[in-house]
Structure formats: structure tokens, C-alpha cells
Amino acid sequence: EKMSVANPLEAAVEISRNLLSRLKIKGNTNFGKTVFHEHAYINESFAKGLQWFYFGETQKALHFFDICLLQDPSWRLARYFKAVSLVKLGQQQDALTTAEELLTDIERTESESKDNIEQIPIGAVHFLLAESYLGLRNLQKAEKEEDCLCLSWELGSKPDG
């Protein structure tokens, strides 16, 4: 089948969409009894990304997290693991951008989705930001993120009421 686009990123998106439409798989598919995403193709890609990540093959893992984000750019869990992978690969500026976007999204929708299975703790994102700033040798901003990290964990541990 001939590609209708020349841009490599757009081609990857088109290939991914074609694959997804050919598979015509939606709904819950279990991989180790864990459903990460409602679309089976994205779920399987994420599971493969996690597998590579835990085997220390961070570049391969990043590839699968990117595949997930081509299909669902707003998916927080894939965005979080992409940022973690970027930090591990020493790509702090890209990790910083990804983590900042994720934090903005979480803060914007924080009150809307308390029961969401993919909810990422704000403290975890502040930790990623601190790691990114340390890698960029920006100690002042890293310390600020560490303060936010401590505050978010203190607030998170308080009972409601």
C-alpha cells in the first residue's frame, strides 16, 4: 500500500492507524491480567515498552511508548514512561518538555479524574522534573522541584477532611 505522506512522523502515524484499523481491535485485552489502555494495540505496545524498559533496553522502550502516543497523544501513562526513558537516556531537555506538559495536564484536570486508573502522582512528575534539571546542571530549578516534590507528598499523605 502506497503512503500518502512524505514526512516520516506522519508516515508513522498513518502506518499505525492502518494497522489499528486492520486489526479492528478495541476493548479490553489482558496482558498479564493488566489492562493499561482501552485499545488493544496501544495496550500491547505499552506492555512491550514496559518489558524493554525493565530489561534495561531504554531506547527500544521509548520506541514503543512513542507508538502509544502516536495513537493517543494525551495518554498520561505513556507520557510518564516516555519522560522516564528520556531521563535514563540522558535526553534531559526532551524529558523536561514531556514532564512539564504532563504536569500541566495533571494540574489542569486534577479535580476531574480522581478514580482514573492511569492517574500519575504529581510528586512523581516533580521528581522527573528535578532529575531533568539536574542533568541540565540547573541546580536552582532542581531544588525548587524537590521542594514541590516534598510538598506534594506531604499533602498527599494527609487524610481528607
PDB file of N, CA and C in Angstrom, residues 49-144:
ATOM      1  N   GLY A  49       6.717  -1.946  25.630  1.00  0.00           N
ATOM      2  CA  GLY A  49       7.593  -0.869  26.107  1.00  0.00           C
ATOM      3  C   GLY A  49       8.043  -1.100  27.540  1.00  0.00           C
ATOM      4  N   LEU A  50       7.109  -1.507  28.389  1.00  0.00           N
ATOM      5  CA  LEU A  50       7.464  -1.800  29.782  1.00  0.00           C
ATOM      6  C   LEU A  50       8.453  -2.957  29.867  1.00  0.00           C
ATOM      7  N   GLN A  51       8.230  -3.960  29.049  1.00  0.00           N
ATOM      8  CA  GLN A  51       9.131  -5.113  29.047  1.00  0.00           C
ATOM      9  C   GLN A  51      10.555  -4.682  28.692  1.00  0.00           C
ATOM     10  N   TRP A  52      10.707  -3.922  27.614  1.00  0.00           N
ATOM     11  CA  TRP A  52      12.034  -3.445  27.232  1.00  0.00           C
ATOM     12  C   TRP A  52      12.615  -2.534  28.301  1.00  0.00           C
ATOM     13  N   PHE A  53      11.775  -1.695  28.893  1.00  0.00           N
ATOM     14  CA  PHE A  53      12.234  -0.773  29.930  1.00  0.00           C
ATOM     15  C   PHE A  53      12.832  -1.543  31.106  1.00  0.00           C
ATOM     16  N   TYR A  54      12.136  -2.559  31.568  1.00  0.00           N
ATOM     17  CA  TYR A  54      12.602  -3.318  32.729  1.00  0.00           C
ATOM     18  C   TYR A  54      13.790  -4.217  32.404  1.00  0.00           C
ATOM     19  N   PHE A  55      14.009  -4.516  31.118  1.00  0.00           N
ATOM     20  CA  PHE A  55      15.206  -5.256  30.718  1.00  0.00           C
ATOM     21  C   PHE A  55      16.384  -4.315  30.475  1.00  0.00           C
ATOM     22  N   GLY A  56      16.188  -3.022  30.699  1.00  0.00           N
ATOM     23  CA  GLY A  56      17.259  -2.050  30.527  1.00  0.00           C
ATOM     24  C   GLY A  56      17.469  -1.593  29.099  1.00  0.00           C
ATOM     25  N   GLU A  57      16.575  -1.946  28.204  1.00  0.00           N
ATOM     26  CA  GLU A  57      16.646  -1.535  26.800  1.00  0.00           C
ATOM     27  C   GLU A  57      15.789  -0.281  26.610  1.00  0.00           C
ATOM     28  N   THR A  58      16.286   0.815  27.157  1.00  0.00           N
ATOM     29  CA  THR A  58      15.500   2.044  27.246  1.00  0.00           C
ATOM     30  C   THR A  58      15.164   2.631  25.883  1.00  0.00           C
ATOM     31  N   GLN A  59      16.088   2.572  24.927  1.00  0.00           N
ATOM     32  CA  GLN A  59      15.810   3.118  23.594  1.00  0.00           C
ATOM     33  C   GLN A  59      14.684   2.343  22.918  1.00  0.00           C
ATOM     34  N   LYS A  60      14.692   1.027  23.057  1.00  0.00           N
ATOM     35  CA  LYS A  60      13.618   0.209  22.485  1.00  0.00           C
ATOM     36  C   LYS A  60      12.298   0.509  23.194  1.00  0.00           C
ATOM     37  N   ALA A  61      12.350   0.681  24.510  1.00  0.00           N
ATOM     38  CA  ALA A  61      11.143   1.001  25.275  1.00  0.00           C
ATOM     39  C   ALA A  61      10.556   2.325  24.800  1.00  0.00           C
ATOM     40  N   LEU A  62      11.422   3.308  24.621  1.00  0.00           N
ATOM     41  CA  LEU A  62      10.983   4.631  24.170  1.00  0.00           C
ATOM     42  C   LEU A  62      10.242   4.522  22.835  1.00  0.00           C
ATOM     43  N   HIS A  63      10.730   3.681  21.960  1.00  0.00           N
ATOM     44  CA  HIS A  63      10.074   3.465  20.665  1.00  0.00           C
ATOM     45  C   HIS A  63       8.615   3.030  20.869  1.00  0.00           C
ATOM     46  N   PHE A  64       8.374   2.085  21.766  1.00  0.00           N
ATOM     47  CA  PHE A  64       7.014   1.595  21.994  1.00  0.00           C
ATOM     48  C   PHE A  64       6.139   2.631  22.703  1.00  0.00           C
ATOM     49  N   PHE A  65       6.723   3.427  23.605  1.00  0.00           N
ATOM     50  CA  PHE A  65       5.944   4.486  24.241  1.00  0.00           C
ATOM     51  C   PHE A  65       5.545   5.543  23.212  1.00  0.00           C
ATOM     52  N   ASP A  66       6.450   5.812  22.269  1.00  0.00           N
ATOM     53  CA  ASP A  66       6.123   6.746  21.180  1.00  0.00           C
ATOM     54  C   ASP A  66       5.008   6.202  20.293  1.00  0.00           C
ATOM     55  N   ILE A  67       5.017   4.898  20.037  1.00  0.00           N
ATOM     56  CA  ILE A  67       3.930   4.290  19.255  1.00  0.00           C
ATOM     57  C   ILE A  67       2.593   4.519  19.957  1.00  0.00           C
ATOM     58  N   CYS A  68       2.572   4.338  21.267  1.00  0.00           N
ATOM     59  CA  CYS A  68       1.341   4.579  22.039  1.00  0.00           C
ATOM     60  C   CYS A  68       0.881   6.018  21.882  1.00  0.00           C
ATOM     61  N   LEU A  69       1.834   6.938  21.950  1.00  0.00           N
ATOM     62  CA  LEU A  69       1.487   8.360  21.895  1.00  0.00           C
ATOM     63  C   LEU A  69       1.103   8.812  20.490  1.00  0.00           C
ATOM     64  N   LEU A  70       1.524   8.086  19.468  1.00  0.00           N
ATOM     65  CA  LEU A  70       1.051   8.395  18.113  1.00  0.00           C
ATOM     66  C   LEU A  70      -0.449   8.147  18.017  1.00  0.00           C
ATOM     67  N   GLN A  71      -0.921   7.114  18.711  1.00  0.00           N
ATOM     68  CA  GLN A  71      -2.344   6.768  18.689  1.00  0.00           C
ATOM     69  C   GLN A  71      -3.158   7.596  19.684  1.00  0.00           C
ATOM     70  N   ASP A  72      -2.566   7.877  20.864  1.00  0.00           N
ATOM     71  CA  ASP A  72      -3.280   8.615  21.906  1.00  0.00           C
ATOM     72  C   ASP A  72      -2.302   9.578  22.583  1.00  0.00           C
ATOM     73  N   PRO A  73      -2.113  10.770  21.985  1.00  0.00           N
ATOM     74  CA  PRO A  73      -1.123  11.728  22.490  1.00  0.00           C
ATOM     75  C   PRO A  73      -1.392  12.219  23.914  1.00  0.00           C
ATOM     76  N   SER A  74      -2.608  12.076  24.391  1.00  0.00           N
ATOM     77  CA  SER A  74      -2.926  12.579  25.725  1.00  0.00           C
ATOM     78  C   SER A  74      -2.753  11.523  26.819  1.00  0.00           C
ATOM     79  N   TRP A  75      -2.391  10.303  26.451  1.00  0.00           N
ATOM     80  CA  TRP A  75      -2.327   9.225  27.437  1.00  0.00           C
ATOM     81  C   TRP A  75      -1.185   9.460  28.411  1.00  0.00           C
ATOM     82  N   ARG A  76      -1.543   9.711  29.650  1.00  0.00           N
ATOM     83  CA  ARG A  76      -0.575  10.101  30.678  1.00  0.00           C
ATOM     84  C   ARG A  76       0.442   9.020  31.011  1.00  0.00           C
ATOM     85  N   LEU A  77       0.020   7.797  31.091  1.00  0.00           N
ATOM     86  CA  LEU A  77       0.932   6.734  31.494  1.00  0.00           C
ATOM     87  C   LEU A  77       2.072   6.579  30.487  1.00  0.00           C
ATOM     88  N   ALA A  78       1.759   6.627  29.203  1.00  0.00           N
ATOM     89  CA  ALA A  78       2.802   6.552  28.177  1.00  0.00           C
ATOM     90  C   ALA A  78       3.688   7.795  28.207  1.00  0.00           C
ATOM     91  N   ARG A  79       3.086   8.951  28.464  1.00  0.00           N
ATOM     92  CA  ARG A  79       3.869  10.188  28.547  1.00  0.00           C
ATOM     93  C   ARG A  79       4.833  10.131  29.732  1.00  0.00           C
ATOM     94  N   TYR A  80       4.371   9.592  30.847  1.00  0.00           N
ATOM     95  CA  TYR A  80       5.214   9.480  32.036  1.00  0.00           C
ATOM     96  C   TYR A  80       6.408   8.559  31.752  1.00  0.00           C
ATOM     97  N   PHE A  81       6.146   7.375  31.209  1.00  0.00           N
ATOM     98  CA  PHE A  81       7.248   6.445  30.942  1.00  0.00           C
ATOM     99  C   PHE A  81       8.161   6.945  29.825  1.00  0.00           C
ATOM    100  N   LYS A  82       7.620   7.731  28.910  1.00  0.00           N
ATOM    101  CA  LYS A  82       8.473   8.351  27.897  1.00  0.00           C
ATOM    102  C   LYS A  82       9.446   9.307  28.580  1.00  0.00           C
ATOM    103  N   ALA A  83       8.956  10.127  29.498  1.00  0.00           N
ATOM    104  CA  ALA A  83       9.822  11.074  30.207  1.00  0.00           C
ATOM    105  C   ALA A  83      10.879  10.341  31.034  1.00  0.00           C
ATOM    106  N   VAL A  84      10.483   9.268  31.714  1.00  0.00           N
ATOM    107  CA  VAL A  84      11.442   8.485  32.498  1.00  0.00           C
ATOM    108  C   VAL A  84      12.527   7.911  31.577  1.00  0.00           C
ATOM    109  N   SER A  85      12.105   7.398  30.435  1.00  0.00           N
ATOM    110  CA  SER A  85      13.058   6.826  29.476  1.00  0.00           C
ATOM    111  C   SER A  85      14.023   7.894  28.964  1.00  0.00           C
ATOM    112  N   LEU A  86      13.494   9.066  28.673  1.00  0.00           N
ATOM    113  CA  LEU A  86      14.342  10.146  28.182  1.00  0.00           C
ATOM    114  C   LEU A  86      15.382  10.550  29.227  1.00  0.00           C
ATOM    115  N   VAL A  87      14.992  10.589  30.502  1.00  0.00           N
ATOM    116  CA  VAL A  87      15.946  10.893  31.572  1.00  0.00           C
ATOM    117  C   VAL A  87      17.045   9.831  31.597  1.00  0.00           C
ATOM    118  N   LYS A  88      16.641   8.558  31.522  1.00  0.00           N
ATOM    119  CA  LYS A  88      17.625   7.470  31.544  1.00  0.00           C
ATOM    120  C   LYS A  88      18.573   7.525  30.356  1.00  0.00           C
ATOM    121  N   LEU A  89      18.090   8.021  29.231  1.00  0.00           N
ATOM    122  CA  LEU A  89      18.917   8.121  28.024  1.00  0.00           C
ATOM    123  C   LEU A  89      19.763   9.393  28.000  1.00  0.00           C
ATOM    124  N   GLY A  90      19.619  10.243  29.016  1.00  0.00           N
ATOM    125  CA  GLY A  90      20.391  11.478  29.072  1.00  0.00           C
ATOM    126  C   GLY A  90      19.849  12.588  28.202  1.00  0.00           C
ATOM    127  N   GLN A  91      18.600  12.455  27.778  1.00  0.00           N
ATOM    128  CA  GLN A  91      17.963  13.473  26.941  1.00  0.00           C
ATOM    129  C   GLN A  91      17.100  14.380  27.821  1.00  0.00           C
ATOM    130  N   GLN A  92      17.783  15.110  28.702  1.00  0.00           N
ATOM    131  CA  GLN A  92      17.094  15.884  29.721  1.00  0.00           C
ATOM    132  C   GLN A  92      16.161  16.957  29.178  1.00  0.00           C
ATOM    133  N   GLN A  93      16.554  17.641  28.113  1.00  0.00           N
ATOM    134  CA  GLN A  93      15.690  18.702  27.586  1.00  0.00           C
ATOM    135  C   GLN A  93      14.370  18.135  27.080  1.00  0.00           C
ATOM    136  N   ASP A  94      14.422  17.012  26.376  1.00  0.00           N
ATOM    137  CA  ASP A  94      13.193  16.377  25.901  1.00  0.00           C
ATOM    138  C   ASP A  94      12.376  15.827  27.069  1.00  0.00           C
ATOM    139  N   ALA A  95      13.072  15.277  28.059  1.00  0.00           N
ATOM    140  CA  ALA A  95      12.384  14.773  29.254  1.00  0.00           C
ATOM    141  C   ALA A  95      11.698  15.914  29.988  1.00  0.00           C
ATOM    142  N   LEU A  96      12.384  17.035  30.087  1.00  0.00           N
ATOM    143  CA  LEU A  96      11.838  18.212  30.758  1.00  0.00           C
ATOM    144  C   LEU A  96      10.565  18.691  30.062  1.00  0.00           C
ATOM    145  N   THR A  97      10.608  18.778  28.753  1.00  0.00           N
ATOM    146  CA  THR A  97       9.433  19.215  27.987  1.00  0.00           C
ATOM    147  C   THR A  97       8.261  18.262  28.201  1.00  0.00           C
ATOM    148  N   THR A  98       8.521  16.966  28.110  1.00  0.00           N
ATOM    149  CA  THR A  98       7.469  15.958  28.286  1.00  0.00           C
ATOM    150  C   THR A  98       6.895  16.012  29.696  1.00  0.00           C
ATOM    151  N   ALA A  99       7.762  16.116  30.701  1.00  0.00           N
ATOM    152  CA  ALA A  99       7.305  16.148  32.096  1.00  0.00           C
ATOM    153  C   ALA A  99       6.536  17.433  32.405  1.00  0.00           C
ATOM    154  N   GLU A 100       6.978  18.556  31.866  1.00  0.00           N
ATOM    155  CA  GLU A 100       6.260  19.822  32.090  1.00  0.00           C
ATOM    156  C   GLU A 100       4.858  19.769  31.491  1.00  0.00           C
ATOM    157  N   GLU A 101       4.746  19.220  30.281  1.00  0.00           N
ATOM    158  CA  GLU A 101       3.428  19.087  29.637  1.00  0.00           C
ATOM    159  C   GLU A 101       2.528  18.150  30.445  1.00  0.00           C
ATOM    160  N   LEU A 102       3.108  17.077  30.947  1.00  0.00           N
ATOM    161  CA  LEU A 102       2.352  16.124  31.755  1.00  0.00           C
ATOM    162  C   LEU A 102       1.875  16.775  33.051  1.00  0.00           C
ATOM    163  N   LEU A 103       2.754  17.519  33.714  1.00  0.00           N
ATOM    164  CA  LEU A 103       2.380  18.193  34.960  1.00  0.00           C
ATOM    165  C   LEU A 103       1.265  19.207  34.720  1.00  0.00           C
ATOM    166  N   THR A 104       1.371  19.972  33.655  1.00  0.00           N
ATOM    167  CA  THR A 104       0.326  20.953  33.318  1.00  0.00           C
ATOM    168  C   THR A 104      -1.011  20.250  33.107  1.00  0.00           C
ATOM    169  N   ASP A 105      -0.981  19.135  32.396  1.00  0.00           N
ATOM    170  CA  ASP A 105      -2.203  18.368  32.139  1.00  0.00           C
ATOM    171  C   ASP A 105      -2.794  17.826  33.444  1.00  0.00           C
ATOM    172  N   ILE A 106      -1.944  17.286  34.303  1.00  0.00           N
ATOM    173  CA  ILE A 106      -2.423  16.733  35.572  1.00  0.00           C
ATOM    174  C   ILE A 106      -3.030  17.830  36.446  1.00  0.00           C
ATOM    175  N   GLU A 107      -2.342  18.952  36.551  1.00  0.00           N
ATOM    176  CA  GLU A 107      -2.851  20.052  37.380  1.00  0.00           C
ATOM    177  C   GLU A 107      -4.160  20.613  36.824  1.00  0.00           C
ATOM    178  N   ARG A 108      -4.268  20.649  35.496  1.00  0.00           N
ATOM    179  CA  ARG A 108      -5.478  21.190  34.857  1.00  0.00           C
ATOM    180  C   ARG A 108      -6.690  20.296  35.109  1.00  0.00           C
ATOM    181  N   THR A 109      -6.495  18.999  35.135  1.00  0.00           N
ATOM    182  CA  THR A 109      -7.618  18.068  35.242  1.00  0.00           C
ATOM    183  C   THR A 109      -7.660  17.334  36.576  1.00  0.00           C
ATOM    184  N   GLU A 110      -6.860  17.778  37.523  1.00  0.00           N
ATOM    185  CA  GLU A 110      -6.714  17.100  38.807  1.00  0.00           C
ATOM    186  C   GLU A 110      -8.043  16.794  39.495  1.00  0.00           C
ATOM    187  N   SER A 111      -8.936  17.751  39.514  1.00  0.00           N
ATOM    188  CA  SER A 111     -10.197  17.558  40.226  1.00  0.00           C
ATOM    189  C   SER A 111     -11.206  16.724  39.438  1.00  0.00           C
ATOM    190  N   GLU A 112     -10.964  16.549  38.135  1.00  0.00           N
ATOM    191  CA  GLU A 112     -11.925  15.852  37.286  1.00  0.00           C
ATOM    192  C   GLU A 112     -11.816  14.333  37.354  1.00  0.00           C
ATOM    193  N   SER A 113     -10.628  13.783  37.633  1.00  0.00           N
ATOM    194  CA  SER A 113     -10.430  12.345  37.458  1.00  0.00           C
ATOM    195  C   SER A 113      -9.773  11.686  38.673  1.00  0.00           C
ATOM    196  N   LYS A 114     -10.452  11.671  39.784  1.00  0.00           N
ATOM    197  CA  LYS A 114      -9.901  11.055  40.986  1.00  0.00           C
ATOM    198  C   LYS A 114      -9.841   9.530  40.880  1.00  0.00           C
ATOM    199  N   ASP A 115     -10.732   8.910  40.106  1.00  0.00           N
ATOM    200  CA  ASP A 115     -10.797   7.454  40.029  1.00  0.00           C
ATOM    201  C   ASP A 115     -10.056   6.882  38.827  1.00  0.00           C
ATOM    202  N   ASN A 116      -9.343   7.720  38.103  1.00  0.00           N
ATOM    203  CA  ASN A 116      -8.684   7.283  36.881  1.00  0.00           C
ATOM    204  C   ASN A 116      -7.540   6.324  37.188  1.00  0.00           C
ATOM    205  N   ILE A 117      -7.542   5.155  36.536  1.00  0.00           N
ATOM    206  CA  ILE A 117      -6.519   4.145  36.781  1.00  0.00           C
ATOM    207  C   ILE A 117      -5.125   4.614  36.361  1.00  0.00           C
ATOM    208  N   GLU A 118      -5.074   5.520  35.399  1.00  0.00           N
ATOM    209  CA  GLU A 118      -3.776   5.975  34.918  1.00  0.00           C
ATOM    210  C   GLU A 118      -3.296   7.234  35.644  1.00  0.00           C
ATOM    211  N   GLN A 119      -3.898   7.568  36.759  1.00  0.00           N
ATOM    212  CA  GLN A 119      -3.521   8.769  37.471  1.00  0.00           C
ATOM    213  C   GLN A 119      -2.058   8.690  37.903  1.00  0.00           C
ATOM    214  N   ILE A 120      -1.289   9.672  37.543  1.00  0.00           N
ATOM    215  CA  ILE A 120       0.129   9.742  37.871  1.00  0.00           C
ATOM    216  C   ILE A 120       0.277  10.695  39.055  1.00  0.00           C
ATOM    217  N   PRO A 121       0.926  10.274  40.133  1.00  0.00           N
ATOM    218  CA  PRO A 121       1.119  11.186  41.272  1.00  0.00           C
ATOM    219  C   PRO A 121       1.931  12.413  40.859  1.00  0.00           C
ATOM    220  N   ILE A 122       1.489  13.567  41.297  1.00  0.00           N
ATOM    221  CA  ILE A 122       2.194  14.809  40.958  1.00  0.00           C
ATOM    222  C   ILE A 122       3.635  14.756  41.458  1.00  0.00           C
ATOM    223  N   GLY A 123       3.839  14.137  42.613  1.00  0.00           N
ATOM    224  CA  GLY A 123       5.190  14.022  43.161  1.00  0.00           C
ATOM    225  C   GLY A 123       6.136  13.287  42.223  1.00  0.00           C
ATOM    226  N   ALA A 124       5.630  12.276  41.529  1.00  0.00           N
ATOM    227  CA  ALA A 124       6.463  11.523  40.589  1.00  0.00           C
ATOM    228  C   ALA A 124       6.901  12.408  39.425  1.00  0.00           C
ATOM    229  N   VAL A 125       6.018  13.294  38.990  1.00  0.00           N
ATOM    230  CA  VAL A 125       6.364  14.193  37.885  1.00  0.00           C
ATOM    231  C   VAL A 125       7.365  15.246  38.358  1.00  0.00           C
ATOM    232  N   HIS A 126       7.191  15.751  39.588  1.00  0.00           N
ATOM    233  CA  HIS A 126       8.168  16.707  40.130  1.00  0.00           C
ATOM    234  C   HIS A 126       9.541  16.056  40.249  1.00  0.00           C
ATOM    235  N   PHE A 127       9.562  14.772  40.599  1.00  0.00           N
ATOM    236  CA  PHE A 127      10.830  14.052  40.665  1.00  0.00           C
ATOM    237  C   PHE A 127      11.496  14.004  39.295  1.00  0.00           C
ATOM    238  N   LEU A 128      10.714  13.716  38.254  1.00  0.00           N
ATOM    239  CA  LEU A 128      11.248  13.712  36.887  1.00  0.00           C
ATOM    240  C   LEU A 128      11.785  15.085  36.490  1.00  0.00           C
ATOM    241  N   LEU A 129      11.041  16.121  36.869  1.00  0.00           N
ATOM    242  CA  LEU A 129      11.495  17.478  36.560  1.00  0.00           C
ATOM    243  C   LEU A 129      12.817  17.778  37.271  1.00  0.00           C
ATOM    244  N   ALA A 130      12.919  17.384  38.541  1.00  0.00           N
ATOM    245  CA  ALA A 130      14.156  17.606  39.297  1.00  0.00           C
ATOM    246  C   ALA A 130      15.325  16.870  38.644  1.00  0.00           C
ATOM    247  N   GLU A 131      15.103  15.606  38.237  1.00  0.00           N
ATOM    248  CA  GLU A 131      16.143  14.827  37.570  1.00  0.00           C
ATOM    249  C   GLU A 131      16.570  15.492  36.261  1.00  0.00           C
ATOM    250  N   SER A 132      15.600  16.011  35.523  1.00  0.00           N
ATOM    251  CA  SER A 132      15.906  16.678  34.251  1.00  0.00           C
ATOM    252  C   SER A 132      16.733  17.934  34.483  1.00  0.00           C
ATOM    253  N   TYR A 133      16.338  18.735  35.461  1.00  0.00           N
ATOM    254  CA  TYR A 133      17.085  19.961  35.756  1.00  0.00           C
ATOM    255  C   TYR A 133      18.493  19.640  36.255  1.00  0.00           C
ATOM    256  N   LEU A 134      18.635  18.579  37.048  1.00  0.00           N
ATOM    257  CA  LEU A 134      19.976  18.185  37.493  1.00  0.00           C
ATOM    258  C   LEU A 134      20.849  17.821  36.297  1.00  0.00           C
ATOM    259  N   GLY A 135      20.281  17.075  35.367  1.00  0.00           N
ATOM    260  CA  GLY A 135      21.022  16.697  34.163  1.00  0.00           C
ATOM    261  C   GLY A 135      21.417  17.891  33.315  1.00  0.00           C
ATOM    262  N   LEU A 136      20.621  18.941  33.389  1.00  0.00           N
ATOM    263  CA  LEU A 136      20.910  20.174  32.648  1.00  0.00           C
ATOM    264  C   LEU A 136      21.776  21.138  33.458  1.00  0.00           C
ATOM    265  N   ARG A 137      22.188  20.691  34.633  1.00  0.00           N
ATOM    266  CA  ARG A 137      23.037  21.475  35.555  1.00  0.00           C
ATOM    267  C   ARG A 137      22.362  22.744  36.055  1.00  0.00           C
ATOM    268  N   ASN A 138      21.044  22.705  36.190  1.00  0.00           N
ATOM    269  CA  ASN A 138      20.294  23.836  36.718  1.00  0.00           C
ATOM    270  C   ASN A 138      19.876  23.485  38.150  1.00  0.00           C
ATOM    271  N   LEU A 139      20.799  23.684  39.075  1.00  0.00           N
ATOM    272  CA  LEU A 139      20.589  23.263  40.459  1.00  0.00           C
ATOM    273  C   LEU A 139      19.474  24.035  41.148  1.00  0.00           C
ATOM    274  N   GLN A 140      19.320  25.304  40.830  1.00  0.00           N
ATOM    275  CA  GLN A 140      18.286  26.120  41.462  1.00  0.00           C
ATOM    276  C   GLN A 140      16.884  25.584  41.131  1.00  0.00           C
ATOM    277  N   LYS A 141      16.637  25.299  39.879  1.00  0.00           N
ATOM    278  CA  LYS A 141      15.330  24.760  39.488  1.00  0.00           C
ATOM    279  C   LYS A 141      15.145  23.334  39.999  1.00  0.00           C
ATOM    280  N   ALA A 142      16.222  22.562  40.055  1.00  0.00           N
ATOM    281  CA  ALA A 142      16.134  21.198  40.589  1.00  0.00           C
ATOM    282  C   ALA A 142      15.724  21.234  42.058  1.00  0.00           C
ATOM    283  N   GLU A 143      16.311  22.154  42.826  1.00  0.00           N
ATOM    284  CA  GLU A 143      15.945  22.290  44.237  1.00  0.00           C
ATOM    285  C   GLU A 143      14.489  22.723  44.396  1.00  0.00           C
ATOM    286  N   LYS A 144      14.029  23.612  43.514  1.00  0.00           N
ATOM    287  CA  LYS A 144      12.632  24.053  43.554  1.00  0.00           C
ATOM    288  C   LYS A 144      11.698  22.867  43.318  1.00  0.00           C
TER     289      LYS A 144
END
